[in-house]
Coordinates of C-alpha atoms and ligand atoms in Angstrom, one line a residue:
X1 CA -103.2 90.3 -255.7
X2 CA -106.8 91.2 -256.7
X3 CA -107.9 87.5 -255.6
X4 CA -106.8 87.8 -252.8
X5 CA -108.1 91.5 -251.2
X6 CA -106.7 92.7 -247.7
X7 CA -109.0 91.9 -244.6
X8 CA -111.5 95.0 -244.6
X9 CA -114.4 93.4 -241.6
X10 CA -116.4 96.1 -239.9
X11 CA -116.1 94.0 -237.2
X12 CA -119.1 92.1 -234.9
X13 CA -121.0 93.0 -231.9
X14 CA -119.8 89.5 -230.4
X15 CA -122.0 87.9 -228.1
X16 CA -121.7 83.9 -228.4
X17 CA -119.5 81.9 -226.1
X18 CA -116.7 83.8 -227.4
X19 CA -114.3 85.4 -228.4
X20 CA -115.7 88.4 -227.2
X21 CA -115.3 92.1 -228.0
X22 CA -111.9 93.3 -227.5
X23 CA -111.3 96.9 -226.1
X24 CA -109.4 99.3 -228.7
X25 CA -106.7 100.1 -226.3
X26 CA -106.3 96.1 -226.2
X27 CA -106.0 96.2 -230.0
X28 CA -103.4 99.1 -229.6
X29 CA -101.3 97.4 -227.8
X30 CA -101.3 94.1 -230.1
X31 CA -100.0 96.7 -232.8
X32 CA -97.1 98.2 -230.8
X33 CA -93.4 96.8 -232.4
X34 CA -92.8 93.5 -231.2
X35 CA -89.6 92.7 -229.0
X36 CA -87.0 90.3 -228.7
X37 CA -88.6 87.4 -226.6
X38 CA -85.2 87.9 -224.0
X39 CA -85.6 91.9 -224.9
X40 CA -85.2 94.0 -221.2
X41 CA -88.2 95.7 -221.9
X42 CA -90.0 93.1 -222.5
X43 CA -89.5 90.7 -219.7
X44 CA -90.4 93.5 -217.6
X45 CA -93.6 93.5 -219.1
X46 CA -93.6 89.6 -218.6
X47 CA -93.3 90.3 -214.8
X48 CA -96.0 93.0 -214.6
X49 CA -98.1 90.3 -216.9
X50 CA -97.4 87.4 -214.0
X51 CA -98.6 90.1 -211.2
X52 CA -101.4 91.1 -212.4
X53 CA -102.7 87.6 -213.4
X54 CA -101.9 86.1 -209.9
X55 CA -104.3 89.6 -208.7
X56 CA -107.2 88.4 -211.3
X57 CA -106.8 84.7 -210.2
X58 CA -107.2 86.0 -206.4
X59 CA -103.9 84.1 -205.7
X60 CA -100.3 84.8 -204.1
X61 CA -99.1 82.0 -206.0
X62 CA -95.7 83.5 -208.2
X63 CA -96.2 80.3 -210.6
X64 CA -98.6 82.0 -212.3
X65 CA -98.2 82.4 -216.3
X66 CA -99.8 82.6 -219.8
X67 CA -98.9 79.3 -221.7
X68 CA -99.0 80.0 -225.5
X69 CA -102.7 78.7 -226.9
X70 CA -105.9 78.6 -226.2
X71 CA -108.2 77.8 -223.8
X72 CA -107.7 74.3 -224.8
X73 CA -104.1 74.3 -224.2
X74 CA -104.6 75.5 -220.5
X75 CA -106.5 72.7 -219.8
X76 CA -103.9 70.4 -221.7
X77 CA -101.0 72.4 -219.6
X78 CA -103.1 71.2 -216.1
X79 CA -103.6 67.9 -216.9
X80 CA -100.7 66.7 -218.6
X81 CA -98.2 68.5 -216.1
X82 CA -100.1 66.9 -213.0
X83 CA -100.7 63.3 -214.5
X84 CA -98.6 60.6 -214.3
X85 CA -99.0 57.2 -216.2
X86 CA -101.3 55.2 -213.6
X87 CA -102.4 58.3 -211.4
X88 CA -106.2 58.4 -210.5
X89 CA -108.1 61.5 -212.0
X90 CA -111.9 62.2 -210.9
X91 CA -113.5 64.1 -213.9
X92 CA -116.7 66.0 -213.4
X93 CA -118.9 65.5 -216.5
X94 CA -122.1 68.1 -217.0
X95 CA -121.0 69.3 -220.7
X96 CA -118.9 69.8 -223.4
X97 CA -115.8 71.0 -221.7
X98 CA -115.6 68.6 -218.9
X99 CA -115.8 65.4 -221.5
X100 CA -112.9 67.3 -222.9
X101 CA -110.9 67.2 -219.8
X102 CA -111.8 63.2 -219.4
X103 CA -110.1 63.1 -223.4
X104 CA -107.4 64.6 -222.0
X105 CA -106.7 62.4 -218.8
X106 CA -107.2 59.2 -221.0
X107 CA -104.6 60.8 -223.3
X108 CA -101.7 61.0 -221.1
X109 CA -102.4 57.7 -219.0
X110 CA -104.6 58.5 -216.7
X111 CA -106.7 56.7 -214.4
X112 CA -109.9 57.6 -215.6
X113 CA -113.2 57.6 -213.6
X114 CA -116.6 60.4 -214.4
X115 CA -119.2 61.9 -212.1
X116 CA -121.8 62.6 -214.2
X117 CA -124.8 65.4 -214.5
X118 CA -127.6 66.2 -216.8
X119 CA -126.1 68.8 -219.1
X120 CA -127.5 72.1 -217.7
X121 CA -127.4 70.9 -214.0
X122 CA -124.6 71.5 -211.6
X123 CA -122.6 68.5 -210.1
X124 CA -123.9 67.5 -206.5
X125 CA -121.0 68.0 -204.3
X126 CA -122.1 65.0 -202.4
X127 CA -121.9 62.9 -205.6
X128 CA -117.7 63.3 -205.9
X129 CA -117.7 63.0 -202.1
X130 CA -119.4 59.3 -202.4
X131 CA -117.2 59.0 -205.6
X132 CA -114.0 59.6 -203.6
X133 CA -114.4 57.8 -201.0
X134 CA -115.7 54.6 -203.1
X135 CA -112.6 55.2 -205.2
X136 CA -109.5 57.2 -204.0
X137 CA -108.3 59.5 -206.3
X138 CA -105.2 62.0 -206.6
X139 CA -106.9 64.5 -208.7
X140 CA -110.3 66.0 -209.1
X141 CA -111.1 68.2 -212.1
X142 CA -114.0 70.5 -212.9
X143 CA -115.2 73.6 -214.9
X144 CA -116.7 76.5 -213.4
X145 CA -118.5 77.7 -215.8
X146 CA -119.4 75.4 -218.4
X147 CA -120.0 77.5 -221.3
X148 CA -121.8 74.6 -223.3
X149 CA -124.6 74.7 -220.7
X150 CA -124.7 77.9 -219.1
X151 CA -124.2 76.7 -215.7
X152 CA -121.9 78.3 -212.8
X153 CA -120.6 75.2 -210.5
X154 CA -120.1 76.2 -207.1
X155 CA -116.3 75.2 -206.4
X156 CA -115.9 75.3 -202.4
X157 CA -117.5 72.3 -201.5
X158 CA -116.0 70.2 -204.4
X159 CA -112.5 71.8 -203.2
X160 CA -113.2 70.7 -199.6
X161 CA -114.2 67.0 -200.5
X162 CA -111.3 67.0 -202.8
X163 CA -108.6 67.9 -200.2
X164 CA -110.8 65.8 -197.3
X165 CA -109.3 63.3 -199.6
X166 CA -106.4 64.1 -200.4
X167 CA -106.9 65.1 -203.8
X168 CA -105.5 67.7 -205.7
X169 CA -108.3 70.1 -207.5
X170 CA -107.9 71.5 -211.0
X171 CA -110.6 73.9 -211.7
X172 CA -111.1 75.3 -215.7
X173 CA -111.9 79.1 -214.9
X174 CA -111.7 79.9 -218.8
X175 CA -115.1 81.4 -219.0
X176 CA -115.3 82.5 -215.8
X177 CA -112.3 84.4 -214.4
X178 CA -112.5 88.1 -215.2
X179 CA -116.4 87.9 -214.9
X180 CA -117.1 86.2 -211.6
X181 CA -115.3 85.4 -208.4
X182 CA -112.9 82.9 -209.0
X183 CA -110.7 83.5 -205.9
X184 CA -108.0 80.4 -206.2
X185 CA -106.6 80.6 -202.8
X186 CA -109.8 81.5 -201.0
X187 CA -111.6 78.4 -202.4
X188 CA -108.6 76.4 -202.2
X189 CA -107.7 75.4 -205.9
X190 CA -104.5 74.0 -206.8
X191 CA -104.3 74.4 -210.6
X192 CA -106.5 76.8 -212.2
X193 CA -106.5 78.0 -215.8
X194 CA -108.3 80.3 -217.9
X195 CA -108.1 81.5 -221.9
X196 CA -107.7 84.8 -223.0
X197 CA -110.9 85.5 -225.1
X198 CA -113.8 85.1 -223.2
X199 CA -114.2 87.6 -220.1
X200 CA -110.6 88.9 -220.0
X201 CA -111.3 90.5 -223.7
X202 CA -108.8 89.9 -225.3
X203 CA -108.1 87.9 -228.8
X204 CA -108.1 84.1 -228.5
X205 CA -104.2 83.0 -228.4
X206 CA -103.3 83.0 -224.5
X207 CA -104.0 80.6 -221.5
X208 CA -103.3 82.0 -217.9
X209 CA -102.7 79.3 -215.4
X210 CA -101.6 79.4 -211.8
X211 CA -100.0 76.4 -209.7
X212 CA -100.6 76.2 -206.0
X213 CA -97.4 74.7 -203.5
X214 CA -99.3 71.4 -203.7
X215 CA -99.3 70.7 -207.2
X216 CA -95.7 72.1 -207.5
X217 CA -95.2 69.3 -205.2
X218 CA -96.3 66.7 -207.2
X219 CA -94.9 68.5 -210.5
X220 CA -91.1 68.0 -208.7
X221 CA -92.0 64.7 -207.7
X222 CA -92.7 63.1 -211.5
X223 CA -90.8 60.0 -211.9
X224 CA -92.0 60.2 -215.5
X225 CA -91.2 63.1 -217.9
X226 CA -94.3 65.3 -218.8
X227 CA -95.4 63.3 -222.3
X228 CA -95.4 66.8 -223.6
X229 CA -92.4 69.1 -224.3
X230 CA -94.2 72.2 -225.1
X231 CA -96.3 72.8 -222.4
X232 CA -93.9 71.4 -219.9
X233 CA -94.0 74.2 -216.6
X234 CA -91.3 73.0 -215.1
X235 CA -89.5 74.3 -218.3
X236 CA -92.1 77.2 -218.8
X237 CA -91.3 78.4 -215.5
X238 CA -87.6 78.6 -215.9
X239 CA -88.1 81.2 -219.0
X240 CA -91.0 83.1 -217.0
X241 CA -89.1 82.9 -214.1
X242 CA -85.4 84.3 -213.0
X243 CA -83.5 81.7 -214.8
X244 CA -84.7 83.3 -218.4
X245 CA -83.9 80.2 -220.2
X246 CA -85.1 80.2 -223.4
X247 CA -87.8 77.5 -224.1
X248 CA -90.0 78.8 -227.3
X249 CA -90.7 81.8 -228.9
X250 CA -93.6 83.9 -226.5
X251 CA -95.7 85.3 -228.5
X252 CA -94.7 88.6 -227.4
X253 CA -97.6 91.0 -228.9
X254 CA -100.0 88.4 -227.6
X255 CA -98.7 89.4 -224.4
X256 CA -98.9 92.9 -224.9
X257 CA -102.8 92.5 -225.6
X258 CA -103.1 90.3 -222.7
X259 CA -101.3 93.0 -220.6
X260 CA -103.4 95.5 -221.6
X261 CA -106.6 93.7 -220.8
X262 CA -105.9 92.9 -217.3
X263 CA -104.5 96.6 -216.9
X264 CA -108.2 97.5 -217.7
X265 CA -109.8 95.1 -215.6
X266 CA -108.1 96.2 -212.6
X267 CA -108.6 99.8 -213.4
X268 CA -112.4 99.2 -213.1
X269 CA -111.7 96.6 -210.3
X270 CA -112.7 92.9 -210.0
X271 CA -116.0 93.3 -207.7
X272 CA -117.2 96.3 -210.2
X273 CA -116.7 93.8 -213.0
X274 CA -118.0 91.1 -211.4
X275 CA -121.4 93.5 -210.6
X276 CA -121.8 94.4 -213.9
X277 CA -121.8 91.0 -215.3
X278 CA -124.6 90.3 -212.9
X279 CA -126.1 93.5 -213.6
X280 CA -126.5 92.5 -217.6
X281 CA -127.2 89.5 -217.0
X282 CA -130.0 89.5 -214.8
X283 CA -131.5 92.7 -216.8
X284 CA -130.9 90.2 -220.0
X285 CA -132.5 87.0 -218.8
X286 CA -135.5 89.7 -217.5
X287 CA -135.9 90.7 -220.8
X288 CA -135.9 86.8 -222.4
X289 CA -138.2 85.9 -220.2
X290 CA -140.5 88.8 -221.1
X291 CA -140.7 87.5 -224.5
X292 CA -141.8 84.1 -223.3
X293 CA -138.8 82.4 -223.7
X294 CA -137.5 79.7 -221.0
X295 CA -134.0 80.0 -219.7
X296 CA -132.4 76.4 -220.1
X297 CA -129.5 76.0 -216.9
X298 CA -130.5 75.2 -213.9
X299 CA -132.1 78.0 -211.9
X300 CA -130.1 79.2 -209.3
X301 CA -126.8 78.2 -211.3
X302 CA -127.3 80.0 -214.0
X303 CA -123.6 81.6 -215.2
X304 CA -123.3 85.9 -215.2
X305 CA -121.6 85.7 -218.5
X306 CA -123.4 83.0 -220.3
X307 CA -126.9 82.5 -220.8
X308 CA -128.2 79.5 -222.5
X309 CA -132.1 80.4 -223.8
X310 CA -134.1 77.0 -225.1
X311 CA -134.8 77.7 -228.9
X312 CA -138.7 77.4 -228.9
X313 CA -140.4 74.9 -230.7
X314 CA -141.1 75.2 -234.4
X315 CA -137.9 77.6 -234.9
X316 CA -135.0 77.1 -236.9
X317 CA -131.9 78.3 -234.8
X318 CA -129.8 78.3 -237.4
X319 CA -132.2 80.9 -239.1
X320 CA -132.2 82.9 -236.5
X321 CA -128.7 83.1 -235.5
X322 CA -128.0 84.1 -239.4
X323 CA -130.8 86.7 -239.0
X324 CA -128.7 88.5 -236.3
X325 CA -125.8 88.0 -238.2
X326 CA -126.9 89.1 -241.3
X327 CA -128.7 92.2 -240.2
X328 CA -127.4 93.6 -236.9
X329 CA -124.0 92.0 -237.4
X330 CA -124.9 90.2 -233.7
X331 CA -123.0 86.9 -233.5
X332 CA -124.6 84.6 -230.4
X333 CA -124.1 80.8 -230.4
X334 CA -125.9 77.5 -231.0
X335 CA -125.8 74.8 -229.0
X336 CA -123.7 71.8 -229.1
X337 CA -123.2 67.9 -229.4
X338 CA -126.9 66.9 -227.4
X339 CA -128.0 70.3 -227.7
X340 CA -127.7 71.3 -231.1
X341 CA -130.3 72.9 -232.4
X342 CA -132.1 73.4 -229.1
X343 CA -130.5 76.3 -227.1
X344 CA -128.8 79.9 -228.0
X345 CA -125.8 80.8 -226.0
X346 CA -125.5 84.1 -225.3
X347 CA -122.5 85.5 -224.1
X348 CA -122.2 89.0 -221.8
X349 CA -118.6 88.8 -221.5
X350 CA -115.9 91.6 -220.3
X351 CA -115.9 94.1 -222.9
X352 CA -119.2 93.0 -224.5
X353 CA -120.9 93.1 -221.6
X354 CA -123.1 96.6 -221.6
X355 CA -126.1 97.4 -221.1
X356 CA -126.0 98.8 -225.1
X357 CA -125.3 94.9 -225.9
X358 CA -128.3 93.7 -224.2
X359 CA -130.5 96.3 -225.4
X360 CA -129.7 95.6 -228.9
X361 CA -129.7 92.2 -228.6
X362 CA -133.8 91.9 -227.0
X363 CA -134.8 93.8 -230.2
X364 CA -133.0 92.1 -232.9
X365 CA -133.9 89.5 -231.1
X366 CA -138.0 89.9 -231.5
X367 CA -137.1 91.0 -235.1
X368 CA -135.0 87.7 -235.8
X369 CA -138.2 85.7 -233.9
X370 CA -141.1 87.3 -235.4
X371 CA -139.4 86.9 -239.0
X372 CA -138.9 83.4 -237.9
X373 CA -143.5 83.3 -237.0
X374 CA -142.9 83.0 -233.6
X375 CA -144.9 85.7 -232.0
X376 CA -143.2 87.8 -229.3
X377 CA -145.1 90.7 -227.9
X378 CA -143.4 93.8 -229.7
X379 CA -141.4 95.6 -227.4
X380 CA -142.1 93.2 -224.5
X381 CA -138.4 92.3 -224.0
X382 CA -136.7 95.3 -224.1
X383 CA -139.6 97.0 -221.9
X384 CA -138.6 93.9 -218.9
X385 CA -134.8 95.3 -219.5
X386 CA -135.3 98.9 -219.5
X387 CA -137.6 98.4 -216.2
X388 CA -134.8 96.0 -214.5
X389 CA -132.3 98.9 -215.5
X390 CA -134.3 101.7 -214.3
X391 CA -134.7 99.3 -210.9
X392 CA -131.1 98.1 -210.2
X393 CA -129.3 101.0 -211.9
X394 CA -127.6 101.5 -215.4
X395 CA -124.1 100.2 -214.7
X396 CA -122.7 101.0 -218.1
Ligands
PLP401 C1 -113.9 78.1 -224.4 C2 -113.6 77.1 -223.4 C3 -112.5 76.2 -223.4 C4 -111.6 76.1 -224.6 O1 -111.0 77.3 -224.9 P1 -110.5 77.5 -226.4 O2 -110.0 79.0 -226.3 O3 -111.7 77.4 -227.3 O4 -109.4 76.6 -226.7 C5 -112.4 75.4 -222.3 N1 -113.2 75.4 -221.3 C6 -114.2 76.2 -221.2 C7 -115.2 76.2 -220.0 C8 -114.5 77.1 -222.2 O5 -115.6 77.9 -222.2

């Protein structure tokens, strides 16, 4: 088996758009025996799973579950349970993520219609007011934090013109939950869904999502079965719910991990964890803009756990994101589809989020740069960092 070695990686400091860093006691419990899927034990441990996702959503909705996937298949669960052939879906287009909700809604049959933004500004709340009432819809959708940007939407006002008009909102909370305020019932959302690897820290595999009494509603009043079997609730909830029927396989270490995560995240509490992605963040961006560099979201929107930095002109990004790789074993991420080559993403995300990460990152940083002939002022970023630190407080 010589051609084939076992996996011996060191590991990453991961700071891109994610995955990020995963905790060791999260890797602990991925390695504990796996269980029968209908195992006692284990469907406790599917209950305390359901609890303490409906506490990191903010929601007392009990329809709250991980659907087996990633990111991606939350947002596939959303749509495709809540669409019907014919039903009229209001998209909200700024990046990446919300064109891949308007794939989606064409997908299963849905009425399709956009409001669009720049990429890197927030959606206008008035816009999807004018746009529902020039066009009635039954759903809105819209990403929080739209990790190919780097923006942070503000979600009340869309949720108030949304139910104003009698839509249903789904919101895509899979950067954001675990690393700023979500808070489903508070704002009003009726579907929201997250993925497992981004500010929850834990390994790409899982997909919370929660379902408020509206869209449980419209789920029991399909005429139409839900075009996919898979990611059916109404079936998922029956096997995370009392009934226990047996729909597929849970990917029952998966759970373990994801258990284990939101144990931790409640242990240091959601405000803490919401203040230290701030915290970071804003001693991060300090430092970038120390060393000259221009922040690329729109100010005032600008997402806790992703920061999107222009690549300046004259560098290669790609040269400078192997550079980190290469010699501080820092992965951060490039840009994508229109901004390819012109912005870094740089993630601060749950576990990877530390005041350790940021330092390290502002001086590999100047190293990758000046390597690169762009001249930084040595020191310059990690100096703005240290003072924002010694300013605000340490955090961690
Ligand atoms: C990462 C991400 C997704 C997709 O998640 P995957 O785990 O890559 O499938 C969806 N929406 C947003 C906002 C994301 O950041």
């Amino acid at each position: 088996m010589e051609d084939y070695p076992g996996i011996t990686t060191e590991g990453r400091t991961l700071m891109g758009p994610g995955p990020s860093n995963v905790h060791p006691r999260v890797l602990q419990a991925l390695a504990m025996p796996t269980l029968g899927h209908l195992d006692p034990e284990f469907l406790g441990i599917m209950n305390l799973t359901k609890e303490l996702l409906a506490k990191t959503f903010e929601t007392g909705n009990e329809f709250t579950i991980p659907i087996s996937g990633t990111g991606s298949a939350g947002m596939e669960t959303a749509l495709v349970n809540l669409i019907e052939p014919g039903d009229r879906v209001l998209v909200c287009v700024n990046g990446l993520f919300g064109q891949r909700m308007a794939d989606i809604v064409t997908r299963c049959g849905g009425d399709l219609a956009l409001v669009e933004a720049e990429w890197g500004r927030i959606i206008e709340p008035e816009m999807v007011e004018q746009a529902l009432k020039a066009r009635r819809a039954d759903i809105v959708a819209i990403v929080h934090a739209e990790t190919s940007t780097g923006v942070l939407q503000p979600i009340q006002p869309i949720a108030e013109a949304a139910h104003k008009n009698d839509a249903l909102l789904v919101v895509d909370a899979v950067t954001s939950l675990g690393g700023a305020p979500v808070r489903v019932d508070a704002t009003g959302i009726d579907v929201c869904y997250s993925g497992t690897q981004k500010c929850l820290s834990c390994p790409p595999g899982l997909a919370p999502i929660t379902i408020g009494s509206r869209a449980q509603a419209k789920l029991e009043a399909r005429k139409t079965n839900v075009q996919s079997w898979y990611l059916d609730l109404t079936m998922l909830h029956s096997y995370w719910g009392r009934e226990r029927f047996y729909h597929h396989t849970a990917p029952v270490n998966m759970v373990y991990a994801l258990y284990e995560s939101l144990r931790i995240i409640h242990e240091e509490g959601l405000e803490a964890r919401f203040a230290r992605h701030r915290l970071h963040s804003d001693a991060l961006k300090a430092g970038l803009a120390a060393m000259g560099l221009r922040l690329f979201a729109q100010e005032g929107y600008r997402a806790p756990m992703l920061t999107s930095v222009e690549v300046p002109d004259g560098v290669d990004d790609a040269q400078v994101r192997r550079h980190l790789l290469a010699h501080y074993r820092l992965e951060i991420g490039g840009g994508l589809g229109p901004l390819k080559g012109r912005i870094w993403r740089v993630g601060l995300m749950g576990h990877s989020c530390t005041q350790a990460n940021v330092m390290l990152f502002l001086s590999a940083l100047e190293d990758a740069l000046t390597t690169a002939g762009y001249r930084v002022e040595p020191g310059a970023g990690s100096l703005a960092a240290a003072q924002y630190y010694g300013a605000h407080g340490s955090g961690s």
